[in-house]
Short mmCIF file of C-alpha atoms in Angstrom, two decimals:
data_model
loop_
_atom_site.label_atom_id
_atom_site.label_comp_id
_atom_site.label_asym_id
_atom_site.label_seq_id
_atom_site.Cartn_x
_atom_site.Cartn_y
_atom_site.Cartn_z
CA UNK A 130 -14.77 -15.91 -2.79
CA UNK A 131 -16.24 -18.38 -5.65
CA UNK A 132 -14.29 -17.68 -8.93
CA UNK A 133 -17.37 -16.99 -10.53
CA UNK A 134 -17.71 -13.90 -8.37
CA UNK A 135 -14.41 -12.59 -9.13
CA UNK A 136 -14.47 -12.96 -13.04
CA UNK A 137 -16.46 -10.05 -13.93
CA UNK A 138 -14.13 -7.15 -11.83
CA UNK A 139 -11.36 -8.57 -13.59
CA UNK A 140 -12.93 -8.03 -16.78
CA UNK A 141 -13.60 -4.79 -15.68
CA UNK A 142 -9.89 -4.22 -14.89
CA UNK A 143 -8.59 -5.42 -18.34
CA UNK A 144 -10.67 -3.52 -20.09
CA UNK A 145 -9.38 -0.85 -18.51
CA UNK A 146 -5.70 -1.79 -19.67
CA UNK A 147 -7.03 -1.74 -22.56
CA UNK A 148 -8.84 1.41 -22.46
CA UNK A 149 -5.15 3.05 -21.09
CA UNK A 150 -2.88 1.53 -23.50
CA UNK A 151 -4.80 1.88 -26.79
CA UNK A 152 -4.39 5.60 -27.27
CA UNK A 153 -0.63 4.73 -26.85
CA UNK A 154 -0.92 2.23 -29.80
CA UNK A 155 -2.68 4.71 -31.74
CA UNK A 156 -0.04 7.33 -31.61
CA UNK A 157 2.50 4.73 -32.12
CA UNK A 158 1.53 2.88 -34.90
CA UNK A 159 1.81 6.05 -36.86
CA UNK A 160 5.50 5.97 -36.42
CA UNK A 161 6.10 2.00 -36.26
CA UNK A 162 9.09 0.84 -37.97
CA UNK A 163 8.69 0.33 -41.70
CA UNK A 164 8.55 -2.60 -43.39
CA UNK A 165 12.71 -3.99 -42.68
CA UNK A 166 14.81 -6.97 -43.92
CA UNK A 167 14.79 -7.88 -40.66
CA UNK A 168 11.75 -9.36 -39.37
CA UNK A 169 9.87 -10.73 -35.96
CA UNK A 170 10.45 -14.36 -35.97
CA UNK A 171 8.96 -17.00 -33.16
CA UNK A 172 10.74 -19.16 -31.19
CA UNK A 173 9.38 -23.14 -29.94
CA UNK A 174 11.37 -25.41 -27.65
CA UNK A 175 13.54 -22.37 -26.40
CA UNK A 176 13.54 -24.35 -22.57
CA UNK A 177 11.92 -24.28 -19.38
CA UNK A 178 8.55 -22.38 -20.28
CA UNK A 179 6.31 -22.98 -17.48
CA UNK A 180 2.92 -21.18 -17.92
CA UNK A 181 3.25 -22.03 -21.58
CA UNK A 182 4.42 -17.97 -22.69
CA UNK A 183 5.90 -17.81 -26.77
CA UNK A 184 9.06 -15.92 -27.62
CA UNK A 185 9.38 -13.68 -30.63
CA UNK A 186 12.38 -12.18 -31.07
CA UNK A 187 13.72 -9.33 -33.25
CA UNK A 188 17.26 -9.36 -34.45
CA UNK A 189 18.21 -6.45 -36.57
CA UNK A 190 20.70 -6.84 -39.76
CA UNK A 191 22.91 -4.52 -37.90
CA UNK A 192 23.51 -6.78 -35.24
CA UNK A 193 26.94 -7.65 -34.38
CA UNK A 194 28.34 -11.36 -33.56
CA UNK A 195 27.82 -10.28 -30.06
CA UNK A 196 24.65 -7.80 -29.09
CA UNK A 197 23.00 -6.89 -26.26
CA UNK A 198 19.77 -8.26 -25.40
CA UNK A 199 16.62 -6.35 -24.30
CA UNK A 200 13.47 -8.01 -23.02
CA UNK A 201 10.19 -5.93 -24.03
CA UNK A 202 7.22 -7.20 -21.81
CA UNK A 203 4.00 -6.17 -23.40
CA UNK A 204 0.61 -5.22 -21.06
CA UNK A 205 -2.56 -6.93 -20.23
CA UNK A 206 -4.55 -7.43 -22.97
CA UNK A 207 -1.43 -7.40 -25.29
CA UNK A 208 0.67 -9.91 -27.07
CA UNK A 209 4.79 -9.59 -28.16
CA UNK A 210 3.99 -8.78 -31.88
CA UNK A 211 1.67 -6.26 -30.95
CA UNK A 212 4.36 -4.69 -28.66
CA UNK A 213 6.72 -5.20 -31.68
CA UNK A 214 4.79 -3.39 -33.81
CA UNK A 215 3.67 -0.29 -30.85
CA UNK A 216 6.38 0.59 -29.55
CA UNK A 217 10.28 2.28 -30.85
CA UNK A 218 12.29 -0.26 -29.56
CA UNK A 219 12.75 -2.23 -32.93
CA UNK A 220 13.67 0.55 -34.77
CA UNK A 221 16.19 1.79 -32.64
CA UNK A 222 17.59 -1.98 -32.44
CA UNK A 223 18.24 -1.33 -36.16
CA UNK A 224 19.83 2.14 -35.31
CA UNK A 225 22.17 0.21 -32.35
CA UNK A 226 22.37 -2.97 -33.43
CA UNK A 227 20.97 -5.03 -29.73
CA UNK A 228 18.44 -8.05 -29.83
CA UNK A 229 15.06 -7.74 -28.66
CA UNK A 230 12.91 -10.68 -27.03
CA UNK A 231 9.32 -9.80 -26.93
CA UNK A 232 7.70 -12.43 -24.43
CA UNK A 233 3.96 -13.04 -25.19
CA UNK A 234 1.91 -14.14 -22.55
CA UNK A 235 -1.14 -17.17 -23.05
CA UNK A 236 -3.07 -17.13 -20.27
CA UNK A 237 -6.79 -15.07 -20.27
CA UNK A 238 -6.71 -11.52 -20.26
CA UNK A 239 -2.64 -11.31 -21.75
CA UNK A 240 -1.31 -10.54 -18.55
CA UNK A 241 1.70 -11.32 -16.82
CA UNK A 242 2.17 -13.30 -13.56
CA UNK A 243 3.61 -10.76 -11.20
CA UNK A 244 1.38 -11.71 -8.08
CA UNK A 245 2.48 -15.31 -7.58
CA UNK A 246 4.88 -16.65 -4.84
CA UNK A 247 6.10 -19.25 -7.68
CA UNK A 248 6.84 -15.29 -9.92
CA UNK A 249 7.81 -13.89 -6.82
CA UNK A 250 11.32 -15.90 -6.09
CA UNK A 251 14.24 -17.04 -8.29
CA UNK A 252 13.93 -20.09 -10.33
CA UNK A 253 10.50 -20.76 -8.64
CA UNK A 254 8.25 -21.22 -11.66
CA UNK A 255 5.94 -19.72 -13.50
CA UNK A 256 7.00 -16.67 -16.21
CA UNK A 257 9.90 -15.28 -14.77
CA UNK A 258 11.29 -18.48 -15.57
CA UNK A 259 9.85 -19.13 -18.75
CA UNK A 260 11.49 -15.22 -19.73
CA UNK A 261 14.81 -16.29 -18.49
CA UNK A 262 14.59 -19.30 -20.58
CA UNK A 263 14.63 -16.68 -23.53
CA UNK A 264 17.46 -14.98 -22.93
CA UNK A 265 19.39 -18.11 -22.24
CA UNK A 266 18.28 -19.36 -25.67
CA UNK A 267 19.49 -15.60 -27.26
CA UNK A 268 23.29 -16.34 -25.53
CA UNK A 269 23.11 -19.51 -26.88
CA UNK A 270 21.72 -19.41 -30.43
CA UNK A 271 22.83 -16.08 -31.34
CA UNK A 272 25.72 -14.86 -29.45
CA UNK A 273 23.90 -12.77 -26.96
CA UNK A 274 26.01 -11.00 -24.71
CA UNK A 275 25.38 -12.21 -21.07
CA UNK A 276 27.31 -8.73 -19.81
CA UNK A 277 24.56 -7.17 -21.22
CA UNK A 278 21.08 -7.89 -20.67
CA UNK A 279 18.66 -5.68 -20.11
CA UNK A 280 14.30 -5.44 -19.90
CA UNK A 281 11.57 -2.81 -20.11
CA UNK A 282 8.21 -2.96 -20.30
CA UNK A 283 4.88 -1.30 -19.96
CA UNK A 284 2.02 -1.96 -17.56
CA UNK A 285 1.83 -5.55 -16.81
CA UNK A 286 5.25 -5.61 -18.65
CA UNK A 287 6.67 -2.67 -15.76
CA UNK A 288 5.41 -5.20 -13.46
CA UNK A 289 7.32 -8.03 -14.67
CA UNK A 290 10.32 -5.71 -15.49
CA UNK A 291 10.49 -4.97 -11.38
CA UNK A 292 10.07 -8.45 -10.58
CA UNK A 293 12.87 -9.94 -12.78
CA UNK A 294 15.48 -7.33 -11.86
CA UNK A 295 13.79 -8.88 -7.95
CA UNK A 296 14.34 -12.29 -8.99
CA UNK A 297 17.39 -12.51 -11.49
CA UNK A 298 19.28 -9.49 -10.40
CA UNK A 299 22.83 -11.57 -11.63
CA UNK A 300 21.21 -11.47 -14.99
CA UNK A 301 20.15 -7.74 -15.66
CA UNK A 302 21.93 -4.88 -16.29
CA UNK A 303 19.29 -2.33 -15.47
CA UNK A 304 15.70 -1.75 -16.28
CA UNK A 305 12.92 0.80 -17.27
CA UNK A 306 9.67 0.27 -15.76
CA UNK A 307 6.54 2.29 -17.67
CA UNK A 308 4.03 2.52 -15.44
CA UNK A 309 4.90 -0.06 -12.81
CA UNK A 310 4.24 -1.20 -9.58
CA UNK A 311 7.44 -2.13 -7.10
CA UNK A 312 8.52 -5.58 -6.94
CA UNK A 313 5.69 -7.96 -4.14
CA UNK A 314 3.17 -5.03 -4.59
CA UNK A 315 1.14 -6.87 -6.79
CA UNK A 316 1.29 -10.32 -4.25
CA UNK A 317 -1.24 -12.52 -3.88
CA UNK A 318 -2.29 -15.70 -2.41
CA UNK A 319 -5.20 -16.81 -3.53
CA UNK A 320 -4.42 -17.25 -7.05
CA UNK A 321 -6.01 -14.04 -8.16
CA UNK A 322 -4.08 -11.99 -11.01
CA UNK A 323 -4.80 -8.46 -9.75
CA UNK A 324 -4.03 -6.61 -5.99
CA UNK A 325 -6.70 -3.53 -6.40
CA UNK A 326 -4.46 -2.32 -3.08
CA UNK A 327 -1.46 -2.19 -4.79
CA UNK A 328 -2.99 -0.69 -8.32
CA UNK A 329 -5.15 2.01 -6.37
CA UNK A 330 -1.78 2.96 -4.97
CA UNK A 331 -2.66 2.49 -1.03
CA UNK A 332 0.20 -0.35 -0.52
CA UNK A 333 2.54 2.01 1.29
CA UNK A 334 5.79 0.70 3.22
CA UNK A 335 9.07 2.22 4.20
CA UNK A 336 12.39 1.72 1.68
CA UNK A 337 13.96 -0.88 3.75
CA UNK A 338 10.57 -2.91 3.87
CA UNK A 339 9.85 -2.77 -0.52
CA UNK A 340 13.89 -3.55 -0.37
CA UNK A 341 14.10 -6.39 1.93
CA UNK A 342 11.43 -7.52 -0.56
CA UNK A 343 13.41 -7.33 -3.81
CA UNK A 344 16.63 -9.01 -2.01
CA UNK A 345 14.12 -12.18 -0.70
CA UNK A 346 13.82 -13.15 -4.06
CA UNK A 347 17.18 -14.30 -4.16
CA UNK A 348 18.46 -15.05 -0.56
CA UNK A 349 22.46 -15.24 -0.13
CA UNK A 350 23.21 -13.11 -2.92
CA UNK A 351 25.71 -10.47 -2.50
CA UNK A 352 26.63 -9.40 -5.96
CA UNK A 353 25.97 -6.25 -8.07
CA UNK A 354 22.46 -4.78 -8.48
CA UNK A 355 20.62 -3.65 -11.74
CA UNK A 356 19.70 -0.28 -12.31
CA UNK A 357 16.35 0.96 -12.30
CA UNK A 358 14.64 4.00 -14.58
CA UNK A 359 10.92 4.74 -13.90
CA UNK A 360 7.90 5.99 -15.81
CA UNK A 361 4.51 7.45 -14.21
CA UNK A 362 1.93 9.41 -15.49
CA UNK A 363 0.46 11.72 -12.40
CA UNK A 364 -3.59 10.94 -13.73
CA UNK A 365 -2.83 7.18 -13.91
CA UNK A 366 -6.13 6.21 -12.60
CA UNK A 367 -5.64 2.07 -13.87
CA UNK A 368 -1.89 1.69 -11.83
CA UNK A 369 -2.14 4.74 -9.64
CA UNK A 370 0.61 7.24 -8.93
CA UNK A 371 1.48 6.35 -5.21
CA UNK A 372 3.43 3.54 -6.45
CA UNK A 373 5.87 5.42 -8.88
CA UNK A 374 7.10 7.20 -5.21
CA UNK A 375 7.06 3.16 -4.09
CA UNK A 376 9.24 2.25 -6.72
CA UNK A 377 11.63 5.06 -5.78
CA UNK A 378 12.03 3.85 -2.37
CA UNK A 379 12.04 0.51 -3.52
CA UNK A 380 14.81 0.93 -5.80
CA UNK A 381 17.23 3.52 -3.97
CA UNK A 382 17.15 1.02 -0.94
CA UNK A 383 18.19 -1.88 -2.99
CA UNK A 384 20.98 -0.07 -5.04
CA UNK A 385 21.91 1.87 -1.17
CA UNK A 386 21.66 5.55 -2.58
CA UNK A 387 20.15 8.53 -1.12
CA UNK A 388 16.62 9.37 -1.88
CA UNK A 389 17.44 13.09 -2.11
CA UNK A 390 17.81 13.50 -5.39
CA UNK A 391 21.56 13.99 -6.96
CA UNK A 392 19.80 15.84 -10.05
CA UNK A 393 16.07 17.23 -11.54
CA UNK A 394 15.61 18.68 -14.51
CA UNK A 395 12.70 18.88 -17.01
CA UNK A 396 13.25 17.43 -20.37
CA UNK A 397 9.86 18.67 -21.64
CA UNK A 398 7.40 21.01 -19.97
CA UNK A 399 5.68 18.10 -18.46
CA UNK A 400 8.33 15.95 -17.49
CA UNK A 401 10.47 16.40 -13.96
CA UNK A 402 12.80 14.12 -14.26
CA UNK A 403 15.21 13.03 -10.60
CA UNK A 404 18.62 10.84 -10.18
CA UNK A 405 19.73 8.72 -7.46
CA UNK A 406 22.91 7.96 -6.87
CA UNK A 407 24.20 10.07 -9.59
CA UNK A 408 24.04 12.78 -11.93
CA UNK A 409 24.54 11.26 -15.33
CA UNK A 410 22.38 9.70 -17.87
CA UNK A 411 23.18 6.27 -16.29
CA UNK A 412 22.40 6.78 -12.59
CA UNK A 413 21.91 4.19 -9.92
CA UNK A 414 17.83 5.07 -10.47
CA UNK A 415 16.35 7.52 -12.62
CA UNK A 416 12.70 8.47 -12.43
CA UNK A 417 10.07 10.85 -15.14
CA UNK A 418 6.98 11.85 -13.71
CA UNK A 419 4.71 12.98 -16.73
CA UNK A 420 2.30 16.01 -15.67
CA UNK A 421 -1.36 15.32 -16.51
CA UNK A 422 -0.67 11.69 -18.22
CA UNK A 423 -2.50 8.66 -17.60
CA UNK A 424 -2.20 5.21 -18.43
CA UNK A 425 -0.60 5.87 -22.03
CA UNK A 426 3.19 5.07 -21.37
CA UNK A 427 5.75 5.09 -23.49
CA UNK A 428 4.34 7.55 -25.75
CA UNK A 429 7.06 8.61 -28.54
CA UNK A 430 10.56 9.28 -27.94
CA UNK A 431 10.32 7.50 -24.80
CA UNK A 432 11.69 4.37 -25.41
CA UNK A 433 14.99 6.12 -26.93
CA UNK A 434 15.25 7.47 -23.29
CA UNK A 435 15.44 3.96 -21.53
CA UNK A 436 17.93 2.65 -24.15
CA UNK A 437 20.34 5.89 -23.27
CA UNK A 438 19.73 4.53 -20.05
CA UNK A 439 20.75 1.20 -20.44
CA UNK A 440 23.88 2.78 -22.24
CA UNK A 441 22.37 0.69 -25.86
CA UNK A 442 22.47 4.37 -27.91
CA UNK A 443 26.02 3.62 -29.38
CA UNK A 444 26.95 1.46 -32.27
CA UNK A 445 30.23 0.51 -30.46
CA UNK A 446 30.30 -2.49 -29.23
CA UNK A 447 32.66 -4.23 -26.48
CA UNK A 448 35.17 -6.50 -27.09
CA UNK A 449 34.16 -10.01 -26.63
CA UNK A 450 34.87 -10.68 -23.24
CA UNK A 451 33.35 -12.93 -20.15
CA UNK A 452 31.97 -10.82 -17.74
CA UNK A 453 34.18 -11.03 -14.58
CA UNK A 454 33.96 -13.24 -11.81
CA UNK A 455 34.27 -10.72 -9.58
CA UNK A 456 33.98 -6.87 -9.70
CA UNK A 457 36.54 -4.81 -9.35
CA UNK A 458 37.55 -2.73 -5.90
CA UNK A 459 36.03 0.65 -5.71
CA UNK A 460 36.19 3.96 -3.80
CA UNK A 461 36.32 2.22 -0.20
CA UNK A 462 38.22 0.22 1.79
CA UNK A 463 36.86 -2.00 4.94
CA UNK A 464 38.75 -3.28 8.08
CA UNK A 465 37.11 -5.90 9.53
CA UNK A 466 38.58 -7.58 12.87
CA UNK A 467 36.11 -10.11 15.40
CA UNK A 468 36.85 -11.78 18.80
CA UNK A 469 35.12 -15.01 19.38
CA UNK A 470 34.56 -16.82 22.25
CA UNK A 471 32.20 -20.78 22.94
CA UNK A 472 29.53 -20.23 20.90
CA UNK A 473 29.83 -15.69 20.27
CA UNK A 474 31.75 -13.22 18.84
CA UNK A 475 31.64 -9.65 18.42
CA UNK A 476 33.01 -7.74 14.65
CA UNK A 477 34.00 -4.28 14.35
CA UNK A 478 33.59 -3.03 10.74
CA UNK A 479 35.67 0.27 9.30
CA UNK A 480 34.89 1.76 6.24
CA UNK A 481 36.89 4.32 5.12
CA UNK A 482 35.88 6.69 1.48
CA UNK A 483 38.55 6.51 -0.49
CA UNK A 484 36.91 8.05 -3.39
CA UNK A 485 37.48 12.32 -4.38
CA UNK A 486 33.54 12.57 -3.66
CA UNK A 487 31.42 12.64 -0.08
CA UNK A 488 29.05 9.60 0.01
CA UNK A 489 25.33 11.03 1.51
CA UNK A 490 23.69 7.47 2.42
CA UNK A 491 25.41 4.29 2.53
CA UNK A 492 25.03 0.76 2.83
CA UNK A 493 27.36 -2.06 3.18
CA UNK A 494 26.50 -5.68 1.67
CA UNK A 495 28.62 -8.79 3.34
CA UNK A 496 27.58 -12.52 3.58
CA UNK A 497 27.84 -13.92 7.27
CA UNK A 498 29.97 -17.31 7.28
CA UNK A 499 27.67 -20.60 7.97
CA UNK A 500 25.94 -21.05 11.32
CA UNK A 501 26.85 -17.19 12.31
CA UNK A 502 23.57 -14.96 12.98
CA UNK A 503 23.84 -11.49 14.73
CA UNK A 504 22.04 -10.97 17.80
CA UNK A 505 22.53 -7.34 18.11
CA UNK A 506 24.29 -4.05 16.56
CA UNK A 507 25.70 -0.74 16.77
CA UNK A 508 26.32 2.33 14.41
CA UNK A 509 24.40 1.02 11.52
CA UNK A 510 21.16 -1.05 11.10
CA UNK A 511 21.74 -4.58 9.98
CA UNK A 512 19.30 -6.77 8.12
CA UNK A 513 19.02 -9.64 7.91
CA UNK A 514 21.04 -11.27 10.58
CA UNK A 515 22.36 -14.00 8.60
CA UNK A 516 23.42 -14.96 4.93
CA UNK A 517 23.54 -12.11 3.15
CA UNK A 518 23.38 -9.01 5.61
CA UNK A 519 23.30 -5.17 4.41
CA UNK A 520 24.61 -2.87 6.98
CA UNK A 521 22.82 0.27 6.89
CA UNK A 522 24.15 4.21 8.09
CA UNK A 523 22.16 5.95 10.70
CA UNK A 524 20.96 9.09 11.05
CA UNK A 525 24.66 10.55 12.59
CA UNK A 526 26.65 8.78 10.48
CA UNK A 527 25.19 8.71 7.04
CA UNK A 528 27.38 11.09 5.32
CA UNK A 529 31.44 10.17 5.03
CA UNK A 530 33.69 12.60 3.41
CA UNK A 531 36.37 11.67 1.05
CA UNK A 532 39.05 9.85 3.96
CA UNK A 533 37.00 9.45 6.53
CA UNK A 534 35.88 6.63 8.01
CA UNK A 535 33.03 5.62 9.94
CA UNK A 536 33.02 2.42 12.85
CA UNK A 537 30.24 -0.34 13.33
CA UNK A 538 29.61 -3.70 14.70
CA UNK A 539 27.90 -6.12 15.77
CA UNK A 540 27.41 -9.13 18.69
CA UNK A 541 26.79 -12.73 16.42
CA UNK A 542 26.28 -16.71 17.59
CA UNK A 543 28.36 -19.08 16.08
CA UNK A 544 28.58 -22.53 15.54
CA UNK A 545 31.57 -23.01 15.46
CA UNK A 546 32.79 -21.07 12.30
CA UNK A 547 34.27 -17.64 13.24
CA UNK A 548 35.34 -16.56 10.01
CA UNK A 549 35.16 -12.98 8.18
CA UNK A 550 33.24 -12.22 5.01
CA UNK A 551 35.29 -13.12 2.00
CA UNK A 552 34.20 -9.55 0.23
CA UNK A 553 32.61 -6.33 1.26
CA UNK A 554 30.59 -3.79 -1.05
CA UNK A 555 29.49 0.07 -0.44
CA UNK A 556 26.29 0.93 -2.18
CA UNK A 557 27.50 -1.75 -4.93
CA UNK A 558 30.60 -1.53 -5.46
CA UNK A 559 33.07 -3.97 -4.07
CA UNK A 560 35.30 -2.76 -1.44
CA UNK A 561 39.55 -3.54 -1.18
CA UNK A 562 39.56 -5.28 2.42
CA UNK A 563 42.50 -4.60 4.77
#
């Protein structure tokens, strides 16, 4: 369709960003940080910056030689300054002491570039990179700790938040999505900026499918996933409500919890509030559905929510230490034995819980040796078949009791390496192999 056609519906659609997010700046401006000694400053030349986005970036006097960094992605029609001076998260920086970036988007309409195939995969352009750029520049130019990274954002910003913790998941520690869509919902390939599918909520697929997603942003890697929080309003009628349930399948898929929720309560009357994975303020996922809300979100007192998520709402800070190279072994332990013959072999995998608590839903990330690629499997559901591969539980075997152990396998072509996987993890956390 001619460009010319398409222009005015995407007016329309802005607008109603707009029309969403201004009662939210209303309410907030009321209660925007006073005037500090600390001030929004901009950044030029911070690096790779390839759809031209500017970096502002808020570092409070309480800062310490090391802080945390959080990256606050505005919405369509917005700019970072104005999500500076709307939001809570710059005055609780001064109450914890962590950095905040606040990207700014150039392009018309002030959104973000969540649809691409360039946004879409690790280092492949566009402002994913451009963002990452920024936080490199924070560990560089003011100490920023790269253990501790973390994003949020609203709208547009939710967007991008799901589709860097998709794309950089080595970088980020966790992230809080207001109003968001999961990661590829918003896809396009036409170079359009908006998926009316995916906003009217009608982009529906199973966990595994919105997971495989995430993890093909960054193929091969087997490391530690960020945690995810999530904000919907149920009367969102710009980013509809369907895809806060998305973004729970999404996200409990790629971290390998349960969707059953470990926890619910109700903070306020119109808040039900679930955990994955977890029962504590820093759960594998957490997710607020807000009763009779629309396209407002974060409305006050939010925002201190999502930094007790990210575990920001303490003035201690860590020692100054490199992350480590590898994590440490947790609450599992894995067997893994193969017989090879010409150009096959067949694995046997045991995992054993070695933990005090029963694990309900599991899922078991390896990387496959070079030029091996599974043909077929048994007692667990294994995608993909090479590279990185996550072994999934079945419906008979999904829950394993502290000491027990559960068997699977699989049948694999070789070219000639027959190897086993250097390192084993159970819903994230590394595994001691026998």
């Amino acid at each position: 369709m001619p460009r010319t056609r398409r222009r005015p519906g995407l007016r329309t659609l802005l607008t109603a960003l707009l029309a969403g997010v201004t009662p939210l700046l209303a309410a907030l401006l009321l209660t925007a940080p006073s005037a500090q000694a600390a001030s929004l400053t901009e950044v030029t030349g911070f690096g790779a910056n390839p759809s031209n986005l500017r970096m502002y970036v808020y570092r409070p006097d309480s800062a310490p030689a090391r802080p945390a960094v959080l990256v606050a992605v505005h919405y369509c029609t917005g700019s970072g300054p104005a999500f500076y001076s709307g939001t809570e998260f710059a005055s609780l920086a001064d109450r914890y002491g962590f950095l905040v970036i606040y990207p700014s988007a150039t392009r018309s309409g002030g959104c973000f570039d969540v649809s691409s195939p360039q946004a879409l995969k690790r280092g492949g352009g566009s402002d994913p990179v451009g963002i990452m750029s920024m936080v490199t520049y924070a560990q560089q130019h003011y100490g920023a700790d790269p253990a501790r990274v973390f994003v949020t954002g609203a709208s547009s910003g939710a967007m991008m938040t799901n589709v860097l913790l998709g794309d950089y998941p080595d970088v980020f520690k966790a992230g809080a999505a207001f109003m968001g869509v999961p990661f590829g919902c918003f896809a396009t390939t036409d170079g359009s900026e908006w998926n009316s599918a995916c906003a009217n909520g009608t982009v529906i697929r199973t966990p595994q499918q919105w997971g495989d997603l995430a993890r093909g942003a960054y193929p091969g890697y087997n490391g530690p996933r960020p945690r995810m929080q999530v904000w919907h309003g149920t009367e969102d009628t710009t980013l509809r409500y369907p895809n806060f349930g998305e973004e729970i399948k999404q996200w409990t898929d790629v971290l390998g919890v349960s969707r059953t929720p470990a926890f619910t309560d109700h903070p306020q009357s119109t808040w039900t509030r679930t955990r994955y994975g977890g029962t504590g303020t820093q759960a594998p996922v957490e997710a607020v559905s807000i009763q009779g809300t629309g396209h407002t979100l974060p409305t006050s007192g939010m925002a201190a929510r999502a930094i007790s998520f990210f575990g920001l709402d303490s003035a201690t800070t860590p020692p100054p230490t490199d992350p480590p190279t590898t994590p440490p072994a947790g609450a599992c332990r894995v067997a893994y034995t193969t017989s090879a013959w010409n150009t096959g072999l067949t694995a046997s995998i045991t995992v054993t819980n070695t933990g005090t608590a029963p694990i309900d839903g599991w899922a078991l990330a390896f990387t496959l040796p070079a030029g091996q690629t599974i043909t077929s499997g048994w007692n667990a559901t294994f995608s993909p078949t090479s590279g990185a591969v996550t072994a999934r539980n079945v419906a008979y075997n999904s829950t394993l009791a502290p000491g027990a152990s559960t068997t699977l396998g699989f049948q694999a072509n070789h070219t000639g390496n027959t190897g086993n996987p250097v390192s084993f993890a159970l819903n994230g956390a590394a595994c001691q192999v026998n």
